[in-house]
């Protein structure tokens, strides 16, 4: 795919933690796009946290303050952005910046801004932890709050969330974020004072160097540093066979050897581009954040394969491979089944475990197979049994992957577990008489481990930042490897501060707000590496130059010299001028191939690097040596950029100018300090094909350049230049042009002046009878000519203007099926000026489809590399270019669908996905209902009636809005379907029970929901699940009576139902009921807003079948799998 401009920090449907891009005119690395999963932000989604490099350099406790901003008449705000009043936190001035209609996205955009940044002294910076929130004024638990941390400075004086929350949720008055058209925003800000590290030298301070981040490769950097600091592993990599003919970009072993060598001997941070190229990754892969655990497995598997048949074969297994035994043992009969399996790393549960030992206890926990879950023991049949895992042996290097990311079935999304989780400096896996070991384990091996590395993930489920704490020699000194920077750290920093949990910060003005200011610690350990005490001398071994192949040492020293030369070149750049010299040969080579407009691409002509004080006449001698053209035969023209944005030779240099220095002459051509000097070298060739002196040029002489167009071949080429008299006429040069073109002397030709090509092509016929002066022809102008078109010619582009128009607007478009958005199906050459109808007609023609109106196109998001969420409406996009533009980039990809009905007809229809719950069947059936947009809910229900079998012919239906297992709305039959949203909410159709149609005066229709209680952030939270329903309760009816009806309705067996608890819940707090309690007393007597928050709760375990979730459940939801291709 071709991208026209660099990638900015901007997204359509992703959440990204970024500076406000309006204030930023440079491209920043993106940590990874976030896939929109359709879940509205009612659970306070985690931010994608980009951690400041100074994050761990705090010198004192942070000071926290809270600011509340109440914005009235919010929906009537017309300004694109709004600033809050200035407030003070930590002794500094701040303000909140919001974009009420989104910063080029369909989300509220919100940032924290340094209020006085324009008046602060040069080099200022400050570091803050902060949270931003939009308060839910109906129910605080639905407040959307996101927190992060950042180091603010002149180039990033604001920081926050471009996609804070969906505008559709914010502006929906029923959601509670706008009440009386008032929005309340809260900002909690804690300021840390930091050490300035602008001039920090990692090698000098620590003896180690970091790795450069390519955009989103911090996850890879932390893993590579960990592997590099296992010397036995590094030595094995050095001993992998490579040759001087290998290229690092095509050889993983050589690229890794090169990287490790540079980490060992470089003075500054090391780039990883060669390594990622050897993986077969392109730039996009480097901007896509992956899971470090997955990369570790894939990389080790690849190295294990590359080591086969070499002197280091088996190294990966020797270091990382352990074995465990899965067993099932019958309780009542003598039968046992075992299976031995190997592992390179262990995945340990974090949720519900306080430390590593608790995770190991859970790992080997015995499961009882009994009741309905008995084990089939071959000849013994179904038996009660014990099932579990025990370890046969542990590896010398033990890699523990902590399951910080888990799939939450109730929320139907991935979540990050930020709970506190402790890990020891010394890990004893022989504890309690070897409780983790199988009977077959070798008890003579002492499984005592010492902590070597702690890999940390800072951020949320949708991405963030990785870094590592490592003890390279297992001494007491820890080092933090954070991309390019390496710092010394103490044990507390490496261990305790990476446990996770919550951090409470002191309030500076407790009288203003007494609530404790708590931050969830999004930075926490994600992977641990332990080294066995008995093996540490072998693993932490010496690695020196003799371990490195000679060809590698030579190659890398040569690279170092080249790098030094480049550095020196750059340092001396201010002493030199780059002179680019274009000649006829360049025009002949480029026009009609590389370029069509103007005369030359200056990046592809010969350039000279000349000291600024060098006299220009001395430079001409350099040109004579390079081109073989004696000084006296050289005439140089200076180029000029015209007002119409074309770039043409303007005039010859004067004798006075040629007597000046190169530096002085450059200043004449451009005031830009770093500008290059661009010249055109005019050389006249005599009959003997040798250079001759250039002709004298009077004021009446004009230098013109000529291009010939052949409409049959659709070819444009350069045919030379010559002088004409401004008083002369084009008709006088026809003979000469025919000779240049190879035409007969009497051939009739048309002449055109190529005037400009930006923003549109201007190429006009030249009057042959008018003088050049009359036609305003001047030095450097371009004349295009062709044979006079004949009436019977059938060419696509019969003349020069139509051909140049075609060249300017032609666009190769890659079409992909919307079902297979990663694969190109076919390519078509189109014009950017093609109308919507032109484009779909060409696509239909390619697909052999009779009706182009059945083609629906969807544009491409250049940043996420995915289809945009909304297709292109019929004939809304005027031209192809409108379909391809994504903010300030132009894509070359479109996605297509073939519809079953024409798109104009479909656009008049509304499609709703409705789940029909039959009165007598458990499983709902999904129906896609397609009706005109002006239809009502009643029409939808009538359509469903025609598709389903009802319990009786006169049954009435209703349509409900269900979200997170709660009923939020019963749709009136007259409500129009046009504005009903089935993307976030579930639409449920069901029969109305007969008893509900005949409510008595004291009867109440209440909500009944299933729930469980779960521990989260050290407190119990109610989690709803299952299918909610309505129930009639009668006056004075006790819970005992109600339970009988609920059990009958849900058909729950007595044994299971006896375990259920019943509670009245209001705003998420359960009040448990006794059988004798009168249920109707607990419920409001009239409908109130938020009725779904007062319900009868059925507390029991969730036994509904979970949807399957594939093996990548520890990978972030937005990622594609890690692949190493070579």
Short mmCIF file of C-alpha atoms in Angstrom, two decimals, residues 603-1050:
data_model
loop_
_atom_site.label_atom_id
_atom_site.label_comp_id
_atom_site.label_asym_id
_atom_site.label_seq_id
_atom_site.Cartn_x
_atom_site.Cartn_y
_atom_site.Cartn_z
CA UNK A 603 17.29 13.75 -6.00
CA UNK A 604 18.40 11.61 -8.95
CA UNK A 605 21.04 13.90 -10.46
CA UNK A 606 24.75 14.07 -9.67
CA UNK A 607 25.54 15.94 -6.45
CA UNK A 608 28.81 17.51 -5.33
CA UNK A 609 29.81 18.23 -1.71
CA UNK A 610 31.92 21.37 -1.88
CA UNK A 611 33.40 23.48 0.91
CA UNK A 612 31.55 26.77 1.13
CA UNK A 613 34.63 28.93 0.73
CA UNK A 614 35.63 27.19 -2.52
CA UNK A 615 35.53 29.66 -5.48
CA UNK A 616 32.84 28.70 -7.97
CA UNK A 617 35.38 28.69 -10.80
CA UNK A 618 37.31 26.04 -8.89
CA UNK A 619 34.10 24.02 -8.60
CA UNK A 620 33.80 24.18 -12.42
CA UNK A 621 37.11 22.35 -12.65
CA UNK A 622 35.64 19.62 -10.44
CA UNK A 623 32.71 19.41 -12.90
CA UNK A 624 35.15 19.21 -15.82
CA UNK A 625 36.87 16.22 -14.20
CA UNK A 626 33.58 14.50 -13.39
CA UNK A 627 31.74 15.05 -16.70
CA UNK A 628 34.65 15.48 -19.13
CA UNK A 629 33.42 18.93 -20.21
CA UNK A 630 36.16 21.61 -20.26
CA UNK A 631 35.47 24.69 -18.14
CA UNK A 632 35.17 27.01 -21.15
CA UNK A 633 32.30 24.93 -22.56
CA UNK A 634 30.23 25.01 -19.35
CA UNK A 635 27.31 27.38 -18.79
CA UNK A 636 25.32 27.06 -15.58
CA UNK A 637 21.68 28.10 -15.11
CA UNK A 638 20.14 28.69 -11.75
CA UNK A 639 16.74 27.05 -11.02
CA UNK A 640 13.81 29.01 -9.64
CA UNK A 641 10.50 28.00 -8.09
CA UNK A 642 7.73 29.86 -9.84
CA UNK A 643 4.54 31.14 -8.22
CA UNK A 644 2.60 28.29 -9.85
CA UNK A 645 4.86 25.79 -7.98
CA UNK A 646 6.79 24.63 -11.05
CA UNK A 647 10.60 24.50 -10.93
CA UNK A 648 12.47 25.68 -14.05
CA UNK A 649 15.92 26.95 -15.12
CA UNK A 650 15.56 30.71 -14.70
CA UNK A 651 18.71 32.42 -15.98
CA UNK A 652 22.42 31.77 -16.59
CA UNK A 653 24.86 32.66 -13.82
CA UNK A 654 26.58 36.01 -14.38
CA UNK A 655 30.35 36.36 -14.55
CA UNK A 656 30.19 38.23 -11.23
CA UNK A 657 28.29 35.36 -9.58
CA UNK A 658 30.78 32.82 -10.93
CA UNK A 659 33.60 34.78 -9.34
CA UNK A 660 32.05 34.30 -5.88
CA UNK A 661 32.47 31.41 -3.49
CA UNK A 662 30.12 28.42 -3.54
CA UNK A 663 28.64 29.49 -0.20
CA UNK A 664 27.88 33.02 -1.40
CA UNK A 665 26.24 31.71 -4.54
CA UNK A 666 24.01 29.36 -2.54
CA UNK A 667 22.78 32.33 -0.53
CA UNK A 668 21.86 34.06 -3.78
CA UNK A 669 19.74 31.06 -4.84
CA UNK A 670 18.05 30.49 -1.43
CA UNK A 671 17.93 32.16 1.96
CA UNK A 672 17.32 28.78 3.60
CA UNK A 673 20.45 28.00 5.64
CA UNK A 674 20.49 24.29 4.78
CA UNK A 675 19.33 24.62 1.17
CA UNK A 676 21.15 22.88 -1.66
CA UNK A 677 22.36 24.77 -4.70
CA UNK A 678 20.55 23.43 -7.79
CA UNK A 679 22.03 24.16 -11.22
CA UNK A 680 21.37 23.20 -14.85
CA UNK A 681 24.52 22.61 -16.89
CA UNK A 682 24.06 23.74 -20.50
CA UNK A 683 26.46 21.94 -22.84
CA UNK A 684 26.40 22.48 -26.61
CA UNK A 685 27.56 19.57 -28.77
CA UNK A 686 29.18 20.24 -32.17
CA UNK A 687 28.84 18.17 -35.37
CA UNK A 688 31.78 16.03 -34.27
CA UNK A 689 29.87 15.22 -31.05
CA UNK A 690 32.41 17.13 -28.98
CA UNK A 691 31.50 20.06 -26.67
CA UNK A 692 31.64 23.55 -28.16
CA UNK A 693 31.33 26.96 -26.47
CA UNK A 694 27.73 27.90 -25.58
CA UNK A 695 26.14 30.46 -27.93
CA UNK A 696 25.89 34.10 -26.91
CA UNK A 697 22.56 34.90 -25.25
CA UNK A 698 20.89 38.22 -25.83
CA UNK A 699 17.77 39.54 -24.10
CA UNK A 700 15.74 38.38 -27.09
CA UNK A 701 16.96 34.77 -26.77
CA UNK A 702 14.76 32.31 -24.84
CA UNK A 703 15.84 28.80 -23.80
CA UNK A 704 12.95 26.34 -24.31
CA UNK A 705 12.65 22.64 -23.47
CA UNK A 706 10.68 20.26 -25.68
CA UNK A 707 8.70 17.07 -24.99
CA UNK A 708 7.19 14.86 -27.71
CA UNK A 709 3.88 13.00 -27.14
CA UNK A 710 2.88 9.85 -29.07
CA UNK A 711 -0.88 9.18 -28.53
CA UNK A 712 -0.66 5.72 -30.09
CA UNK A 713 1.97 4.51 -27.61
CA UNK A 714 0.74 6.86 -24.84
CA UNK A 715 4.35 7.92 -24.46
CA UNK A 716 5.94 11.25 -23.54
CA UNK A 717 9.68 11.81 -24.03
CA UNK A 718 12.26 14.58 -23.93
CA UNK A 719 13.67 15.61 -27.33
CA UNK A 720 16.01 18.40 -26.32
CA UNK A 721 16.21 22.18 -25.92
CA UNK A 722 17.24 25.14 -27.99
CA UNK A 723 17.07 28.93 -28.08
CA UNK A 724 14.37 30.84 -29.91
CA UNK A 725 13.86 34.57 -30.43
CA UNK A 726 11.11 36.02 -28.27
CA UNK A 727 10.02 38.02 -31.31
CA UNK A 728 9.88 34.84 -33.38
CA UNK A 729 6.86 32.60 -33.88
CA UNK A 730 6.31 28.87 -33.19
CA UNK A 731 5.64 28.32 -36.87
CA UNK A 732 9.30 29.14 -37.53
CA UNK A 733 10.55 26.15 -35.49
CA UNK A 734 8.19 23.48 -36.94
CA UNK A 735 10.86 22.14 -39.28
CA UNK A 736 13.39 21.85 -36.46
CA UNK A 737 10.89 20.07 -34.20
CA UNK A 738 9.93 17.60 -36.97
CA UNK A 739 13.61 16.81 -37.37
CA UNK A 740 13.99 16.27 -33.60
CA UNK A 741 10.94 13.99 -33.58
CA UNK A 742 12.00 12.02 -36.65
CA UNK A 743 8.95 13.23 -38.61
CA UNK A 744 8.91 14.28 -42.26
CA UNK A 745 9.58 17.99 -42.89
CA UNK A 746 5.95 18.62 -43.91
CA UNK A 747 4.33 16.85 -40.91
CA UNK A 748 1.66 19.01 -39.28
CA UNK A 749 2.10 19.24 -35.53
CA UNK A 750 0.27 20.77 -32.58
CA UNK A 751 2.17 22.68 -29.89
CA UNK A 752 1.13 23.04 -26.23
CA UNK A 753 2.67 24.93 -23.32
CA UNK A 754 2.98 22.88 -20.10
CA UNK A 755 2.10 25.61 -17.60
CA UNK A 756 1.54 23.85 -14.23
CA UNK A 757 0.32 20.63 -12.64
CA UNK A 758 -0.60 21.62 -9.07
CA UNK A 759 -3.28 21.61 -7.86
CA UNK A 760 -4.57 20.76 -11.34
CA UNK A 761 -3.04 20.34 -14.78
CA UNK A 762 -2.84 23.40 -17.03
CA UNK A 763 -1.58 22.69 -20.54
CA UNK A 764 -2.75 25.05 -23.31
CA UNK A 765 -2.48 25.01 -27.08
CA UNK A 766 0.17 27.42 -28.37
CA UNK A 767 -0.83 29.79 -31.17
CA UNK A 768 1.70 29.13 -33.95
CA UNK A 769 1.08 32.50 -35.54
CA UNK A 770 1.59 34.64 -32.41
CA UNK A 771 5.10 35.58 -31.27
CA UNK A 772 6.62 33.85 -28.23
CA UNK A 773 6.60 37.23 -26.46
CA UNK A 774 2.88 37.64 -27.14
CA UNK A 775 2.24 34.16 -25.74
CA UNK A 776 4.29 35.11 -22.64
CA UNK A 777 6.87 32.39 -23.28
CA UNK A 778 10.10 32.84 -21.28
CA UNK A 779 13.34 31.07 -20.31
CA UNK A 780 12.78 27.56 -18.90
CA UNK A 781 9.32 27.06 -20.40
CA UNK A 782 8.29 23.63 -21.65
CA UNK A 783 6.69 23.09 -25.06
CA UNK A 784 4.99 19.72 -25.69
CA UNK A 785 4.15 18.78 -29.27
CA UNK A 786 2.56 15.93 -31.22
CA UNK A 787 1.30 15.06 -34.66
CA UNK A 788 -1.92 16.86 -35.58
CA UNK A 789 -4.75 14.51 -34.43
CA UNK A 790 -6.94 13.10 -37.22
CA UNK A 791 -10.71 12.84 -37.04
CA UNK A 792 -10.69 9.03 -37.32
CA UNK A 793 -8.06 8.51 -34.59
CA UNK A 794 -9.42 6.33 -31.76
CA UNK A 795 -6.91 6.97 -28.99
CA UNK A 796 -7.69 6.93 -25.25
CA UNK A 797 -5.81 10.18 -24.77
CA UNK A 798 -5.64 11.87 -28.17
CA UNK A 799 -3.76 15.01 -27.16
CA UNK A 800 -1.16 16.23 -24.67
CA UNK A 801 -3.59 17.86 -22.17
CA UNK A 802 -5.74 14.72 -21.89
CA UNK A 803 -2.65 12.53 -21.42
CA UNK A 804 -1.19 14.78 -18.71
CA UNK A 805 -4.59 14.87 -17.01
CA UNK A 806 -4.61 11.06 -17.05
CA UNK A 807 -1.06 10.82 -15.66
CA UNK A 808 -1.82 13.33 -12.92
CA UNK A 809 -4.95 11.51 -11.73
CA UNK A 810 -4.28 7.84 -12.41
CA UNK A 811 -4.49 5.66 -9.35
CA UNK A 812 -3.89 1.95 -8.89
CA UNK A 813 -6.48 0.74 -6.38
CA UNK A 814 -6.14 -2.57 -4.53
CA UNK A 815 -9.57 -4.08 -3.94
CA UNK A 816 -10.10 -6.49 -1.06
CA UNK A 817 -13.17 -8.46 -0.12
CA UNK A 818 -14.60 -7.15 3.15
CA UNK A 819 -14.67 -10.78 4.33
CA UNK A 820 -10.89 -11.09 3.78
CA UNK A 821 -9.56 -7.64 4.69
CA UNK A 822 -5.88 -8.69 4.72
CA UNK A 823 -5.72 -10.07 1.17
CA UNK A 824 -5.68 -8.16 -2.14
CA UNK A 825 -8.28 -9.64 -4.50
CA UNK A 826 -7.51 -7.59 -7.59
CA UNK A 827 -6.12 -4.24 -8.73
CA UNK A 828 -7.66 -1.72 -11.11
CA UNK A 829 -6.12 1.35 -12.70
CA UNK A 830 -8.60 4.17 -12.11
CA UNK A 831 -8.60 7.93 -12.14
CA UNK A 832 -8.85 10.01 -8.99
CA UNK A 833 -11.52 11.99 -10.86
CA UNK A 834 -13.67 8.92 -11.49
CA UNK A 835 -17.15 9.33 -10.08
CA UNK A 836 -18.73 6.90 -7.66
CA UNK A 837 -20.63 5.33 -10.57
CA UNK A 838 -17.42 4.97 -12.62
CA UNK A 839 -15.70 3.10 -9.80
CA UNK A 840 -18.49 0.63 -8.97
CA UNK A 841 -19.05 0.03 -12.68
CA UNK A 842 -15.41 -0.96 -13.15
CA UNK A 843 -15.56 -3.24 -10.10
CA UNK A 844 -18.80 -4.86 -11.27
CA UNK A 845 -17.28 -5.32 -14.72
CA UNK A 846 -14.26 -7.08 -13.20
CA UNK A 847 -16.52 -9.31 -11.07
CA UNK A 848 -18.84 -10.07 -14.04
CA UNK A 849 -21.73 -8.54 -12.13
CA UNK A 850 -24.67 -7.18 -14.13
CA UNK A 851 -25.84 -4.63 -11.55
CA UNK A 852 -23.13 -2.22 -10.28
CA UNK A 853 -25.53 -0.83 -7.66
CA UNK A 854 -25.12 -4.10 -5.72
CA UNK A 855 -21.47 -3.21 -5.05
CA UNK A 856 -20.87 -1.58 -1.68
CA UNK A 857 -17.46 -0.08 -0.95
CA UNK A 858 -15.79 0.57 2.39
CA UNK A 859 -12.75 2.90 2.81
CA UNK A 860 -9.42 1.98 4.43
CA UNK A 861 -8.04 3.29 7.72
CA UNK A 862 -4.37 4.02 7.01
CA UNK A 863 -3.38 3.87 10.69
CA UNK A 864 -5.08 0.69 11.85
CA UNK A 865 -4.67 -0.99 8.44
CA UNK A 866 -8.30 -2.10 8.73
CA UNK A 867 -11.56 -1.24 6.97
CA UNK A 868 -13.28 1.81 8.42
CA UNK A 869 -16.38 0.94 10.47
CA UNK A 870 -18.85 2.57 8.06
CA UNK A 871 -19.22 1.83 4.34
CA UNK A 872 -19.42 4.52 1.66
CA UNK A 873 -23.00 5.57 1.07
CA UNK A 874 -24.44 5.42 -2.42
CA UNK A 875 -23.13 8.35 -4.52
CA UNK A 876 -22.12 10.33 -1.39
CA UNK A 877 -18.42 10.28 -2.33
CA UNK A 878 -18.17 12.46 -5.42
CA UNK A 879 -14.85 11.13 -6.74
CA UNK A 880 -12.47 8.23 -6.18
CA UNK A 881 -10.06 10.54 -4.33
CA UNK A 882 -12.78 11.26 -1.74
CA UNK A 883 -13.03 7.52 -1.10
CA UNK A 884 -9.27 7.12 -0.62
CA UNK A 885 -8.45 10.11 1.61
CA UNK A 886 -8.08 9.35 5.32
CA UNK A 887 -7.41 12.64 7.10
CA UNK A 888 -4.13 13.85 5.56
CA UNK A 889 -3.20 10.53 3.95
CA UNK A 890 -4.22 8.91 0.70
CA UNK A 891 -4.69 5.15 0.72
CA UNK A 892 -4.76 2.86 -2.32
CA UNK A 893 -7.07 0.22 -0.79
CA UNK A 894 -10.84 -0.18 -0.97
CA UNK A 895 -12.96 -3.04 0.39
CA UNK A 896 -15.95 -4.35 -1.54
CA UNK A 897 -19.08 -6.41 -0.86
CA UNK A 898 -21.62 -7.84 -3.26
CA UNK A 899 -25.08 -7.20 -1.80
CA UNK A 900 -28.23 -9.22 -2.42
CA UNK A 901 -30.19 -6.04 -3.21
CA UNK A 902 -29.10 -2.71 -4.73
CA UNK A 903 -27.35 -0.35 -2.31
CA UNK A 904 -29.81 2.57 -2.76
CA UNK A 905 -32.60 0.20 -1.79
CA UNK A 906 -30.60 -1.16 1.18
CA UNK A 907 -29.85 2.35 2.44
CA UNK A 908 -33.57 3.01 2.69
CA UNK A 909 -33.83 -0.03 4.91
CA UNK A 910 -32.76 -0.59 8.50
CA UNK A 911 -31.34 -3.97 9.45
CA UNK A 912 -31.75 -5.03 13.07
CA UNK A 913 -30.37 -8.15 14.71
CA UNK A 914 -33.06 -9.44 17.06
CA UNK A 915 -32.80 -12.44 19.38
CA UNK A 916 -36.18 -14.16 19.68
CA UNK A 917 -36.76 -15.99 22.97
CA UNK A 918 -39.44 -18.62 22.54
CA UNK A 919 -41.65 -19.20 25.54
CA UNK A 920 -41.01 -22.96 25.54
CA UNK A 921 -37.44 -23.21 24.22
CA UNK A 922 -34.18 -22.43 25.98
CA UNK A 923 -31.99 -21.29 23.08
CA UNK A 924 -32.78 -17.89 21.48
CA UNK A 925 -32.78 -17.66 17.68
CA UNK A 926 -31.16 -14.67 15.98
CA UNK A 927 -33.16 -13.00 13.20
CA UNK A 928 -31.90 -10.26 10.89
CA UNK A 929 -34.91 -8.03 10.27
CA UNK A 930 -34.67 -5.69 7.29
CA UNK A 931 -37.40 -3.04 7.00
CA UNK A 932 -37.79 0.53 5.68
CA UNK A 933 -36.27 3.07 8.08
CA UNK A 934 -39.64 4.69 8.78
CA UNK A 935 -40.99 1.38 10.09
CA UNK A 936 -42.00 1.02 13.73
CA UNK A 937 -41.22 -1.52 16.43
CA UNK A 938 -44.66 -2.96 15.74
CA UNK A 939 -43.59 -3.67 12.15
CA UNK A 940 -40.48 -5.46 13.46
CA UNK A 941 -42.58 -7.67 15.73
CA UNK A 942 -45.00 -8.47 12.90
CA UNK A 943 -42.04 -9.48 10.75
CA UNK A 944 -40.77 -11.76 13.54
CA UNK A 945 -44.22 -13.32 13.90
CA UNK A 946 -44.03 -14.33 10.24
CA UNK A 947 -40.71 -16.11 10.86
CA UNK A 948 -41.32 -17.97 14.14
CA UNK A 949 -43.73 -20.45 15.67
CA UNK A 950 -45.61 -18.89 18.58
CA UNK A 951 -46.92 -20.76 21.62
CA UNK A 952 -50.46 -19.84 20.49
CA UNK A 953 -51.79 -17.88 17.48
CA UNK A 954 -52.91 -14.84 19.48
CA UNK A 955 -49.59 -14.41 21.32
CA UNK A 956 -48.36 -10.80 21.56
CA UNK A 957 -44.67 -9.86 21.32
CA UNK A 958 -42.56 -7.10 22.82
CA UNK A 959 -39.08 -5.81 22.03
CA UNK A 960 -36.55 -5.23 24.81
CA UNK A 961 -33.16 -3.51 24.99
CA UNK A 962 -30.76 -5.73 26.98
CA UNK A 963 -27.26 -4.68 27.98
CA UNK A 964 -24.85 -6.43 30.33
CA UNK A 965 -27.59 -8.87 31.36
CA UNK A 966 -30.03 -6.12 32.37
CA UNK A 967 -33.24 -4.95 30.70
CA UNK A 968 -32.98 -1.24 30.03
CA UNK A 969 -36.04 -0.58 27.91
CA UNK A 970 -39.33 -1.94 26.56
CA UNK A 971 -39.76 -0.35 23.15
CA UNK A 972 -43.16 1.26 22.44
CA UNK A 973 -44.82 -0.30 19.39
CA UNK A 974 -44.95 3.11 17.70
CA UNK A 975 -41.23 3.91 18.07
CA UNK A 976 -39.44 4.37 14.74
CA UNK A 977 -36.64 1.86 14.16
CA UNK A 978 -34.33 4.32 12.38
CA UNK A 979 -32.57 5.36 15.60
CA UNK A 980 -32.51 1.98 17.34
CA UNK A 981 -28.92 0.83 17.87
CA UNK A 982 -28.24 -2.91 17.85
CA UNK A 983 -24.45 -2.51 17.78
CA UNK A 984 -23.95 -2.05 21.54
CA UNK A 985 -27.21 -3.39 22.96
CA UNK A 986 -28.93 -6.72 22.43
CA UNK A 987 -32.43 -6.49 21.03
CA UNK A 988 -34.63 -9.24 22.44
CA UNK A 989 -38.11 -10.18 21.25
CA UNK A 990 -40.32 -12.36 23.43
CA UNK A 991 -43.93 -13.30 23.98
CA UNK A 992 -45.78 -11.27 26.61
CA UNK A 993 -46.99 -13.75 29.26
CA UNK A 994 -50.76 -13.81 29.66
CA UNK A 995 -50.52 -12.99 33.38
CA UNK A 996 -48.80 -9.68 32.58
CA UNK A 997 -51.76 -8.58 30.46
CA UNK A 998 -54.10 -8.68 33.46
CA UNK A 999 -52.20 -6.86 36.19
CA UNK A 1000 -54.17 -6.19 39.37
CA UNK A 1001 -54.11 -2.67 40.87
CA UNK A 1002 -51.51 -3.66 43.48
CA UNK A 1003 -49.45 -5.96 41.23
CA UNK A 1004 -45.94 -4.89 40.24
CA UNK A 1005 -43.82 -5.87 37.26
CA UNK A 1006 -40.22 -6.11 38.51
CA UNK A 1007 -36.84 -6.83 36.94
CA UNK A 1008 -35.18 -10.14 37.89
CA UNK A 1009 -31.47 -10.64 37.17
CA UNK A 1010 -28.90 -13.35 37.89
CA UNK A 1011 -25.72 -12.30 39.69
CA UNK A 1012 -22.53 -13.46 41.38
CA UNK A 1013 -20.17 -11.57 43.64
CA UNK A 1014 -16.49 -11.22 42.68
CA UNK A 1015 -13.53 -9.64 44.42
CA UNK A 1016 -12.07 -6.77 42.41
CA UNK A 1017 -9.66 -4.09 43.62
CA UNK A 1018 -9.94 -5.46 47.18
CA UNK A 1019 -13.73 -5.09 47.31
CA UNK A 1020 -16.73 -7.22 46.38
CA UNK A 1021 -18.51 -6.34 43.18
CA UNK A 1022 -21.78 -7.64 41.76
CA UNK A 1023 -21.47 -9.23 38.32
CA UNK A 1024 -24.66 -9.93 36.40
CA UNK A 1025 -24.91 -12.81 33.97
CA UNK A 1026 -27.51 -14.88 32.13
CA UNK A 1027 -30.88 -13.83 30.75
CA UNK A 1028 -32.81 -11.14 32.67
CA UNK A 1029 -36.59 -11.31 32.81
CA UNK A 1030 -39.71 -9.64 34.17
CA UNK A 1031 -41.83 -11.06 36.97
CA UNK A 1032 -45.18 -10.03 38.46
CA UNK A 1033 -45.26 -9.78 42.23
CA UNK A 1034 -48.54 -9.58 44.02
CA UNK A 1035 -49.42 -7.57 47.10
CA UNK A 1036 -48.30 -9.27 50.35
CA UNK A 1037 -46.64 -12.11 48.41
CA UNK A 1038 -43.70 -13.52 50.35
CA UNK A 1039 -40.33 -14.50 48.92
CA UNK A 1040 -41.23 -18.15 49.50
CA UNK A 1041 -44.21 -17.78 47.15
CA UNK A 1042 -42.16 -15.92 44.56
CA UNK A 1043 -39.41 -18.57 44.65
CA UNK A 1044 -41.92 -21.28 43.69
CA UNK A 1045 -42.89 -19.35 40.57
CA UNK A 1046 -39.25 -18.55 39.66
CA UNK A 1047 -38.19 -22.20 40.01
CA UNK A 1048 -41.06 -23.29 37.78
CA UNK A 1049 -40.29 -20.60 35.19
CA UNK A 1050 -36.57 -21.43 35.04
#
